[in-house]
Amino acid sequence: MDSKFLKSMNISLDLALEAREVIRGETGQEIPGVRVDKETYDHASVTTVHIEDHNAQVIMGKPVGKYITIEAPVIRENNQQAHREVTQVLAEQLKKLFDLPMELNILVVGLGNWNATPDALGPRVVDQCLVTRHLYNYAPHELQGGMRPVSAMAPGVLGITGIETAEIVRGVVEKTRPSLIIAIDSLAARSAERIATTIQLADTGINPGSGIGNKRSGINQETMGIKVLAIGVPTVTHAAIIAQDAIEKYTQSIGGQPGDASMAIKKVLEPFGGNLTVTPKEIDTLIEDTAQIIAGGINMAMHPGIGPDDYAYYLH
Amino acid sequence: MDSKFLKSMNISLDLALEAREVIRGETGQEIPGVRVDKETYDHASVTTVHIEDHNAQVIMGKPVGKYITIEAPVIRENNQQAHREVTQVLAEQLKKLFDLPMELNILVVGLGNWNATPDALGPRVVDQCLVTRHLYNYAPHELQGGMRPVSAMAPGVLGITGIETAEIVRGVVEKTRPSLIIAIDSLAARSAERIATTIQLADTGINPGSGIGNKRSGINQETMGIKVLAIGVPTVTHAAIIAQDAIEKYTQSIGGQPGDASMAIKKVLEPFGGNLTVTPKEIDTLIEDTAQIIAGGINMAMHPGIGPDDYAYYLH
Amino acid sequence: MDSKFLKSMNISLDLALEAREVIRGETGQEIPGVRVDKETYDHASVTTVHIEDHNAQVIMGKPVGKYITIEAPVIRENNQQAHREVTQVLAEQLKKLFDLPMELNILVVGLGNWNATPDALGPRVVDQCLVTRHLYNYAPHELQGGMRPVSAMAPGVLGITGIETAEIVRGVVEKTRPSLIIAIDSLAARSAERIATTIQLADTGINPGSGIGNKRSGINQETMGIKVLAIGVPTVTHAAIIAQDAIEKYTQSIGGQPGDASMAIKKVLEPFGGNLTVTPKEIDTLIEDTAQIIAGGINMAMHPGIGPDDYAYYLH
Amino acid sequence: MDSKFLKSMNISLDLALEAREVIRGETGQEIPGVRVDKETYDHASVTTVHIEDHNAQVIMGKPVGKYITIEAPVIRENNQQAHREVTQVLAEQLKKLFDLPMELNILVVGLGNWNATPDALGPRVVDQCLVTRHLYNYAPHELQGGMRPVSAMAPGVLGITGIETAEIVRGVVEKTRPSLIIAIDSLAARSAERIATTIQLADTGINPGSGIGNKRSGINQETMGIKVLAIGVPTVTHAAIIAQDAIEKYTQSIGGQPGDASMAIKKVLEPFGGNLTVTPKEIDTLIEDTAQIIAGGINMAMHPGIGPDDYAYYLH
């Protein structure tokens, strides 16, 4: 599968890691202006793709910035201990991406449609976030040292609200004046193996064309006036890509040279507007588990001084 | 039960009809500055309480304005035909309350907490509203004549977002510039018989202290700068009132004179912050049915030129 | 796509209509022992495939019997009027499949996993069925003439209960002695266009290998001792089939002869046990709408003498 | 409040602890044939009421047997650490109540209505139980030593199925031949403080009249032929009791002697069939948290040799 195919199918890869793989697969070498770091944990590996200059931005189709990918196949297993470790890895990586005084406001934005399971990750995370903005001023002084004023919202999608998501968020930003937005979104992956096993953090926010709702408007420094961290998890993959993978594998198996299959695939997918996505049957459970990990990681990173036990005593 | 008891328990009656009954029960005559109209339908009766001057406002504890109460016990029955009739009555009454050119924007606001069944009415209505603002400019001209640009949002509650609900709504109002807000809320009734059988429309919006989330901030002309219609449905009743009713009935039965029972009731309800509400066990179904009626009534009133069949062909 | 491919991928087509299409595509002529009728309605077409002898049974991979397919693309539109028409068509077709005295018990069985949206159709239908078995003896005599004693259950899936579904149903059948079972199940379709637009009725019950939970045990005359009608709706399609369709379309487009692609496709789908299904993102709404139509059709067919208004007055 | 009042209101107290309190309040001394033990833990206290003879059975209105009550107000707090401790206490107490060889089958039965939040505890526990009956024979030998073959079902309520719950369970028992049933049910408490803070284990099973669905049929040794452990959690309280408490408190406050208030209370509650229950608004969260604790406790007690990490590797 090459970038020409993706372009002809109008698919943009949400994960920087996958975008890089495709391009490297074509050129056989690292992309100029792209730098990659790796870390390994017990149940997770972390790869950071740095897009460092304008040239790399054009090739990758993603803004200059840092894209941290946590790969943790263990999320799909019912292993609570391992889930806690992934939560901690997420919290650590999140903390690296911002450096804010404790007293500054943070706004968590859960993007997506709460009525469509594969797109409901963002709203589910919001439901589990520890919001403190309304309590902050009443909290004991010694507690304030370890917690931040956090607010959270799930603005919905255009089809439910009739309003561009970015407009709603901007309205709330102007009223509540946060210093940072953390936006959570469902993504589409190139590889179905990544569904509910990969978490991407990006310091570039949400940019048009990303997300499975695929007309998400930009929620980034430019549109919001403040820094936006994006947390994304693939919850679907494109049927077009599975079809293309199969064609390539088959053509190879008969010793042929794969040509341009985009027209053929478009015809097969036409009845669905070319936009059919693949979701595992167990998606309900996967969204549940992933939302818990993401919310846990955000809570830990935001409120370093609050242990699980403090939640109850001080904040409910 | 008298107004002194309600004051001592810090309960304000959400339904104007009930507030009037209590005061009239005490004075034995109509309240000066309050005027009442009645209409009767097959499956519903409609009572309009007009609060006409400042004096009446003070006595009733509700702003000057119109309070239309639709009483339809049939909502609690599984009778779809009758539900459709109540929906039509609601649409007619709604239309009386506003007189707007077709092209002006309307914002539907579903108040309440989507994670607490008795408080989830507003968000459930939003999910079923026919939002058109994002499609309006692309719709065929002949259709625009019969539909309005409508947007909708469920801002959540302070405990979930950390932000005053009114702040969120105001932010969105400033961005999208609607000409009218329709706000839907769950209410507390004096009488448990009213749960999911009574709908109140008020042209005065949401005023502090109303709603079962009971610290709802004001969403009204004053705070929003535009007219706000409120649609409320009782989904709970106060345990304190049931207790007081029982005390009165008992005291009468033994030939006594009921004294002030508020201290005794407070002691019984103390373990729950004095704020225990009563909800029927079948509340899930009741919320579902009521949300469908409210959303149906709003859709009919907003888009008079669109029949059920047009929804599919033009708007999906 | 031919039957050899399906066999090598271990896919059995749940819809008789699709199984027939594949085989006829290969032989170019009607299958001996298979007979087909057609009817057309405003918003639906009805095709009945009769499998009439053992030979046809072997070729089709489905037991001798009647398979009625209602094709109604309008189910995916938000058109309530058309949904009511499809409901009526379903009720009519259902009535053709059984001829039982009014007083005999009927058991509705909603197969599938209520925690996995694409597999939750059966349980959702059960929630909306008009069950009357416990009321039947108390109902007025004139009403009994128009209604049947109906009970309903959602036995769950092996992974949730640890018990073979058929064992649970058989246990309940032995206790309650119904004369007929109506079993509702989610199916997998060859064509994604059929998701939530096609309803199949079969007088042969549920047979091993059908259903998206794909290890459904048989629920049929043989295992239950009574007649079993199956109602199935495709809610997913096989990723393998989309891949194969794309390979064929592509090979044709380059003027080639498609060979056996099953190995290549298996490799692409391997990470998911070869068993990846495709579900549209809006599956939540589709299940909701389809469940309402199926339950409505069953209610109409079971209780011919009860109009929508009677439900409320007599039966709640 | 005395037992005469309860009888006249047709209320039977589900918790043995509360039944004993009422009777002792009247007689001022321990009931003959009733013996009580206490244990104290960090976040929970455990009281065991032994009903030891027929005389005590008649007075208490509950069969001879052991009733273990775990009181843990911490369940209502968002304190995960404390929830884990309560889970462990529950597991320990459960283990005391049965003494079965590892290889014998156990059936978990989640009573109640999954569509009515306060009655949905049982079905929610079933969704989180580790069922192993279908895997047991394939599990590695060393694992079998530490786990039991467990199956689980949520039979629904009469109004949804049209079948007596006990009939459904008996049908499944006859097919699957378990050696023990663990039945989970929502209860009604005398005191609203007990909602979602108290867990009762009883080795006498479910007896007619208990549970908030209050026509639950008996699921006990007599009807099932095997031992039945019941786990119950109060999720509602009776409005009648709150009313009576208020009347008593008030009468005392004016120095009077409380007489029989049952007629007065009946009149107040009449519009609801005298059967109004009180549920806190946050019931959705409370059911969620309680179900997790109950399921966790059952899993620990059933499968002593399986740590959280094994779940994933061996059993999914």
Short mmCIF file of N, CA and C in Angstrom, two decimals, chain A residues 202-313:
data_model
loop_
_atom_site.label_atom_id
_atom_site.label_comp_id
_atom_site.label_asym_id
_atom_site.label_seq_id
_atom_site.Cartn_x
_atom_site.Cartn_y
_atom_site.Cartn_z
N ALA A 202 -0.36 13.77 20.68
CA ALA A 202 0.25 14.73 19.76
C ALA A 202 0.16 16.12 20.34
N ASP A 203 1.27 16.87 20.26
CA ASP A 203 1.23 18.24 20.81
C ASP A 203 0.75 19.24 19.76
N THR A 204 0.18 18.72 18.68
CA THR A 204 -0.29 19.60 17.61
C THR A 204 -1.81 19.73 17.59
N GLY A 205 -2.48 19.07 18.52
CA GLY A 205 -3.93 19.18 18.58
C GLY A 205 -4.64 18.34 17.53
N ILE A 206 -5.89 18.68 17.31
CA ILE A 206 -6.72 17.98 16.33
C ILE A 206 -6.70 18.80 15.05
N ASN A 207 -6.36 18.14 13.94
CA ASN A 207 -6.29 18.87 12.69
C ASN A 207 -7.31 18.34 11.70
N PRO A 208 -7.85 19.21 10.87
CA PRO A 208 -8.95 18.84 9.99
C PRO A 208 -8.65 17.54 9.25
N GLY A 209 -9.64 16.71 9.10
CA GLY A 209 -9.45 15.47 8.35
C GLY A 209 -9.12 14.29 9.24
N SER A 210 -8.71 14.53 10.47
CA SER A 210 -8.40 13.38 11.33
C SER A 210 -9.65 12.95 12.10
N GLY A 211 -9.57 11.81 12.73
CA GLY A 211 -10.70 11.31 13.51
C GLY A 211 -11.64 10.51 12.64
N ILE A 212 -12.40 9.60 13.26
CA ILE A 212 -13.24 8.75 12.42
C ILE A 212 -14.49 9.50 11.97
N GLY A 213 -14.85 10.57 12.68
CA GLY A 213 -16.00 11.36 12.25
C GLY A 213 -15.62 12.17 11.01
N ASN A 214 -14.54 12.05 10.58
CA ASN A 214 -13.67 12.52 9.49
C ASN A 214 -13.96 13.90 8.89
N LYS A 215 -14.90 14.63 9.47
CA LYS A 215 -14.96 16.05 9.12
C LYS A 215 -14.70 16.89 10.37
N ARG A 216 -14.08 16.28 11.39
CA ARG A 216 -13.71 17.04 12.57
C ARG A 216 -13.03 18.35 12.15
N SER A 217 -13.48 19.43 12.73
CA SER A 217 -12.82 20.70 12.46
C SER A 217 -11.59 20.81 13.36
N GLY A 218 -10.67 21.68 12.99
CA GLY A 218 -9.43 21.82 13.73
C GLY A 218 -9.63 22.34 15.14
N ILE A 219 -9.00 21.68 16.09
CA ILE A 219 -8.97 22.18 17.46
C ILE A 219 -7.50 22.20 17.83
N ASN A 220 -6.89 23.35 17.61
CA ASN A 220 -5.44 23.46 17.76
C ASN A 220 -5.07 24.88 18.16
N GLN A 221 -3.78 25.09 18.33
CA GLN A 221 -3.31 26.40 18.78
C GLN A 221 -3.87 27.52 17.91
N GLU A 222 -3.91 27.26 16.62
CA GLU A 222 -4.35 28.29 15.68
C GLU A 222 -5.82 28.67 15.89
N THR A 223 -6.67 27.66 16.06
CA THR A 223 -8.10 27.97 16.18
C THR A 223 -8.51 28.32 17.61
N MET A 224 -7.73 27.85 18.60
CA MET A 224 -8.15 28.05 20.00
C MET A 224 -7.33 29.12 20.72
N GLY A 225 -6.16 29.44 20.17
CA GLY A 225 -5.34 30.45 20.82
C GLY A 225 -4.55 29.92 22.00
N ILE A 226 -4.69 28.65 22.31
CA ILE A 226 -3.89 28.03 23.38
C ILE A 226 -3.42 26.66 22.89
N LYS A 227 -2.44 26.12 23.62
CA LYS A 227 -1.88 24.83 23.24
C LYS A 227 -2.95 23.72 23.34
N VAL A 228 -2.95 22.79 22.40
CA VAL A 228 -3.88 21.67 22.43
C VAL A 228 -3.11 20.36 22.32
N LEU A 229 -3.23 19.50 23.34
CA LEU A 229 -2.70 18.14 23.25
C LEU A 229 -3.81 17.23 22.76
N ALA A 230 -3.50 16.35 21.82
CA ALA A 230 -4.51 15.40 21.35
C ALA A 230 -4.16 14.00 21.83
N ILE A 231 -5.15 13.28 22.32
CA ILE A 231 -4.99 11.86 22.64
C ILE A 231 -5.94 11.09 21.74
N GLY A 232 -5.39 10.19 20.93
CA GLY A 232 -6.25 9.46 20.00
C GLY A 232 -6.03 7.96 20.12
N VAL A 233 -7.09 7.20 19.93
CA VAL A 233 -7.01 5.74 19.93
C VAL A 233 -7.75 5.22 18.70
N PRO A 234 -7.11 4.39 17.88
CA PRO A 234 -7.84 3.80 16.75
C PRO A 234 -8.96 2.89 17.25
N THR A 235 -10.15 3.10 16.72
CA THR A 235 -11.28 2.23 17.07
C THR A 235 -11.90 1.60 15.82
N VAL A 236 -11.44 2.02 14.67
CA VAL A 236 -11.89 1.42 13.40
C VAL A 236 -10.71 1.36 12.44
N THR A 237 -10.89 0.63 11.37
CA THR A 237 -9.93 0.70 10.28
C THR A 237 -10.72 0.82 8.99
N HIS A 238 -10.06 1.23 7.90
CA HIS A 238 -10.76 1.43 6.65
C HIS A 238 -10.89 0.11 5.88
N ALA A 239 -12.10 -0.21 5.43
CA ALA A 239 -12.30 -1.40 4.62
C ALA A 239 -11.44 -1.31 3.35
N ALA A 240 -11.27 -0.11 2.82
CA ALA A 240 -10.48 0.07 1.60
C ALA A 240 -9.06 -0.45 1.78
N ILE A 241 -8.51 -0.26 2.97
CA ILE A 241 -7.13 -0.67 3.19
C ILE A 241 -7.03 -2.19 3.29
N ILE A 242 -8.00 -2.81 3.93
CA ILE A 242 -8.01 -4.27 3.99
C ILE A 242 -8.11 -4.85 2.58
N ALA A 243 -8.97 -4.24 1.77
CA ALA A 243 -9.11 -4.70 0.38
C ALA A 243 -7.79 -4.56 -0.37
N GLN A 244 -7.15 -3.42 -0.22
CA GLN A 244 -5.88 -3.17 -0.91
C GLN A 244 -4.80 -4.15 -0.43
N ASP A 245 -4.72 -4.36 0.87
CA ASP A 245 -3.75 -5.31 1.41
C ASP A 245 -3.95 -6.70 0.79
N ALA A 246 -5.22 -7.09 0.69
CA ALA A 246 -5.52 -8.42 0.14
C ALA A 246 -5.11 -8.48 -1.33
N ILE A 247 -5.39 -7.42 -2.07
CA ILE A 247 -5.00 -7.41 -3.50
C ILE A 247 -3.49 -7.52 -3.64
N GLU A 248 -2.76 -6.79 -2.83
CA GLU A 248 -1.29 -6.84 -2.92
C GLU A 248 -0.78 -8.23 -2.59
N LYS A 249 -1.28 -8.76 -1.47
CA LYS A 249 -0.84 -10.09 -1.06
C LYS A 249 -1.14 -11.12 -2.16
N TYR A 250 -2.31 -11.00 -2.73
CA TYR A 250 -2.70 -11.96 -3.78
C TYR A 250 -1.83 -11.80 -5.02
N THR A 251 -1.65 -10.58 -5.45
CA THR A 251 -0.86 -10.35 -6.66
C THR A 251 0.56 -10.89 -6.47
N GLN A 252 1.14 -10.61 -5.31
CA GLN A 252 2.46 -11.19 -5.01
C GLN A 252 2.42 -12.71 -5.09
N SER A 253 1.36 -13.30 -4.53
CA SER A 253 1.31 -14.77 -4.44
C SER A 253 1.28 -15.41 -5.82
N ILE A 254 0.77 -14.66 -6.82
CA ILE A 254 0.77 -15.24 -8.17
C ILE A 254 1.91 -14.66 -8.99
N GLY A 255 2.87 -14.01 -8.28
CA GLY A 255 4.07 -13.53 -8.97
C GLY A 255 3.86 -12.31 -9.83
N GLY A 256 2.76 -11.57 -9.60
CA GLY A 256 2.49 -10.41 -10.45
C GLY A 256 2.98 -9.11 -9.84
N GLN A 257 2.82 -8.05 -10.58
CA GLN A 257 3.14 -6.71 -10.13
C GLN A 257 1.85 -5.98 -9.81
N PRO A 258 1.60 -5.58 -8.57
CA PRO A 258 0.35 -4.88 -8.28
C PRO A 258 0.27 -3.55 -9.00
N GLY A 259 -0.84 -3.32 -9.69
CA GLY A 259 -1.09 -2.03 -10.33
C GLY A 259 -2.02 -1.18 -9.47
N ASP A 260 -2.66 -0.22 -10.06
CA ASP A 260 -3.54 0.67 -9.31
C ASP A 260 -4.93 0.01 -9.14
N ALA A 261 -5.24 -0.33 -7.89
CA ALA A 261 -6.51 -1.02 -7.64
C ALA A 261 -7.57 -0.08 -7.10
N SER A 262 -7.28 1.21 -7.05
CA SER A 262 -8.20 2.10 -6.34
C SER A 262 -9.58 2.15 -7.00
N MET A 263 -9.62 2.10 -8.34
CA MET A 263 -10.92 2.13 -9.02
C MET A 263 -11.76 0.90 -8.65
N ALA A 264 -11.10 -0.27 -8.68
CA ALA A 264 -11.81 -1.51 -8.36
C ALA A 264 -12.36 -1.47 -6.93
N ILE A 265 -11.54 -1.02 -6.00
CA ILE A 265 -11.97 -0.96 -4.60
C ILE A 265 -13.11 0.03 -4.43
N LYS A 266 -12.98 1.19 -5.11
CA LYS A 266 -14.06 2.17 -5.02
C LYS A 266 -15.37 1.56 -5.46
N LYS A 267 -15.33 0.77 -6.53
CA LYS A 267 -16.58 0.18 -7.01
C LYS A 267 -17.18 -0.76 -5.98
N VAL A 268 -16.32 -1.55 -5.31
CA VAL A 268 -16.82 -2.48 -4.31
C VAL A 268 -17.44 -1.74 -3.12
N LEU A 269 -16.82 -0.61 -2.76
CA LEU A 269 -17.28 0.10 -1.57
C LEU A 269 -18.31 1.18 -1.87
N GLU A 270 -18.56 1.40 -3.15
CA GLU A 270 -19.44 2.48 -3.59
C GLU A 270 -20.77 2.55 -2.83
N PRO A 271 -21.43 1.42 -2.65
CA PRO A 271 -22.75 1.50 -1.99
C PRO A 271 -22.72 2.18 -0.63
N PHE A 272 -21.53 2.35 -0.04
CA PHE A 272 -21.43 2.96 1.30
C PHE A 272 -20.70 4.29 1.24
N GLY A 273 -20.75 4.94 0.09
CA GLY A 273 -20.05 6.20 -0.04
C GLY A 273 -18.54 6.02 0.04
N GLY A 274 -18.10 4.81 -0.24
CA GLY A 274 -16.65 4.57 -0.24
C GLY A 274 -16.05 4.62 1.15
N ASN A 275 -16.91 4.72 2.16
CA ASN A 275 -16.41 5.10 3.48
C ASN A 275 -16.74 4.04 4.54
N LEU A 276 -16.59 2.77 4.17
CA LEU A 276 -16.94 1.69 5.09
C LEU A 276 -15.79 1.46 6.07
N THR A 277 -16.14 1.40 7.35
CA THR A 277 -15.11 1.15 8.35
C THR A 277 -15.30 -0.22 8.98
N VAL A 278 -14.22 -0.76 9.49
CA VAL A 278 -14.22 -2.09 10.08
C VAL A 278 -14.03 -1.95 11.58
N THR A 279 -14.89 -2.58 12.32
CA THR A 279 -14.85 -2.51 13.78
C THR A 279 -15.01 -3.91 14.33
N PRO A 280 -14.20 -4.30 15.30
CA PRO A 280 -14.40 -5.64 15.86
C PRO A 280 -15.74 -5.71 16.59
N LYS A 281 -16.29 -6.92 16.65
CA LYS A 281 -17.59 -7.11 17.29
C LYS A 281 -17.56 -6.73 18.76
N GLU A 282 -16.41 -6.93 19.41
CA GLU A 282 -16.33 -6.66 20.85
C GLU A 282 -16.04 -5.18 21.13
N ILE A 283 -16.42 -4.28 20.20
CA ILE A 283 -16.04 -2.87 20.33
C ILE A 283 -16.57 -2.24 21.61
N ASP A 284 -17.75 -2.66 22.09
CA ASP A 284 -18.30 -2.06 23.32
C ASP A 284 -17.33 -2.21 24.49
N THR A 285 -16.82 -3.42 24.70
CA THR A 285 -15.88 -3.65 25.78
C THR A 285 -14.58 -2.88 25.56
N LEU A 286 -14.10 -2.88 24.32
CA LEU A 286 -12.83 -2.21 24.03
C LEU A 286 -12.92 -0.71 24.35
N ILE A 287 -14.02 -0.08 23.98
CA ILE A 287 -14.19 1.35 24.26
C ILE A 287 -14.20 1.57 25.78
N GLU A 288 -14.92 0.71 26.49
CA GLU A 288 -15.00 0.80 27.94
C GLU A 288 -13.61 0.76 28.58
N ASP A 289 -12.84 -0.27 28.21
CA ASP A 289 -11.51 -0.45 28.81
C ASP A 289 -10.59 0.70 28.44
N THR A 290 -10.61 1.11 27.17
CA THR A 290 -9.71 2.17 26.74
C THR A 290 -10.05 3.49 27.41
N ALA A 291 -11.34 3.78 27.53
CA ALA A 291 -11.74 5.04 28.17
C ALA A 291 -11.24 5.09 29.61
N GLN A 292 -11.27 3.95 30.29
CA GLN A 292 -10.81 3.91 31.67
C GLN A 292 -9.30 4.20 31.75
N ILE A 293 -8.56 3.63 30.83
CA ILE A 293 -7.11 3.86 30.81
C ILE A 293 -6.80 5.33 30.50
N ILE A 294 -7.45 5.88 29.49
CA ILE A 294 -7.18 7.27 29.11
C ILE A 294 -7.55 8.22 30.25
N ALA A 295 -8.74 8.03 30.83
CA ALA A 295 -9.17 8.91 31.91
C ALA A 295 -8.22 8.77 33.10
N GLY A 296 -7.82 7.53 33.41
CA GLY A 296 -6.89 7.31 34.51
C GLY A 296 -5.57 8.02 34.28
N GLY A 297 -5.05 7.93 33.07
CA GLY A 297 -3.78 8.58 32.74
C GLY A 297 -3.88 10.08 32.86
N ILE A 298 -4.97 10.66 32.36
CA ILE A 298 -5.16 12.11 32.46
C ILE A 298 -5.26 12.52 33.93
N ASN A 299 -6.06 11.79 34.71
CA ASN A 299 -6.21 12.13 36.13
C ASN A 299 -4.87 12.12 36.85
N MET A 300 -4.08 11.08 36.61
CA MET A 300 -2.75 11.00 37.25
C MET A 300 -1.85 12.15 36.84
N ALA A 301 -1.85 12.46 35.55
CA ALA A 301 -0.94 13.51 35.06
C ALA A 301 -1.37 14.89 35.54
N MET A 302 -2.69 15.10 35.63
CA MET A 302 -3.19 16.42 36.03
C MET A 302 -3.02 16.68 37.52
N HIS A 303 -3.23 15.63 38.31
CA HIS A 303 -3.31 15.79 39.77
C HIS A 303 -2.25 14.92 40.43
N PRO A 304 -0.97 15.26 40.28
CA PRO A 304 0.09 14.38 40.76
C PRO A 304 0.06 14.16 42.26
N GLY A 305 -0.54 15.09 43.00
CA GLY A 305 -0.49 14.97 44.46
C GLY A 305 -1.67 14.21 45.05
N ILE A 306 -2.55 13.71 44.19
CA ILE A 306 -3.74 13.05 44.71
C ILE A 306 -3.68 11.56 44.44
N GLY A 307 -3.65 10.77 45.51
CA GLY A 307 -3.71 9.32 45.34
C GLY A 307 -5.16 8.90 45.17
N PRO A 308 -5.35 7.65 44.76
CA PRO A 308 -6.71 7.14 44.58
C PRO A 308 -7.59 7.36 45.81
N ASP A 309 -7.01 7.27 46.99
CA ASP A 309 -7.81 7.39 48.20
C ASP A 309 -8.28 8.81 48.45
N ASP A 310 -7.47 9.78 48.03
CA ASP A 310 -7.86 11.17 48.27
C ASP A 310 -9.10 11.56 47.48
N TYR A 311 -9.25 10.96 46.32
CA TYR A 311 -10.41 11.29 45.48
C TYR A 311 -11.67 11.33 46.32
N ALA A 312 -11.86 10.24 47.06
CA ALA A 312 -13.09 10.09 47.82
C ALA A 312 -13.20 11.13 48.91
N TYR A 313 -12.14 11.28 49.69
CA TYR A 313 -12.26 12.08 50.89
C TYR A 313 -12.36 13.57 50.60
#
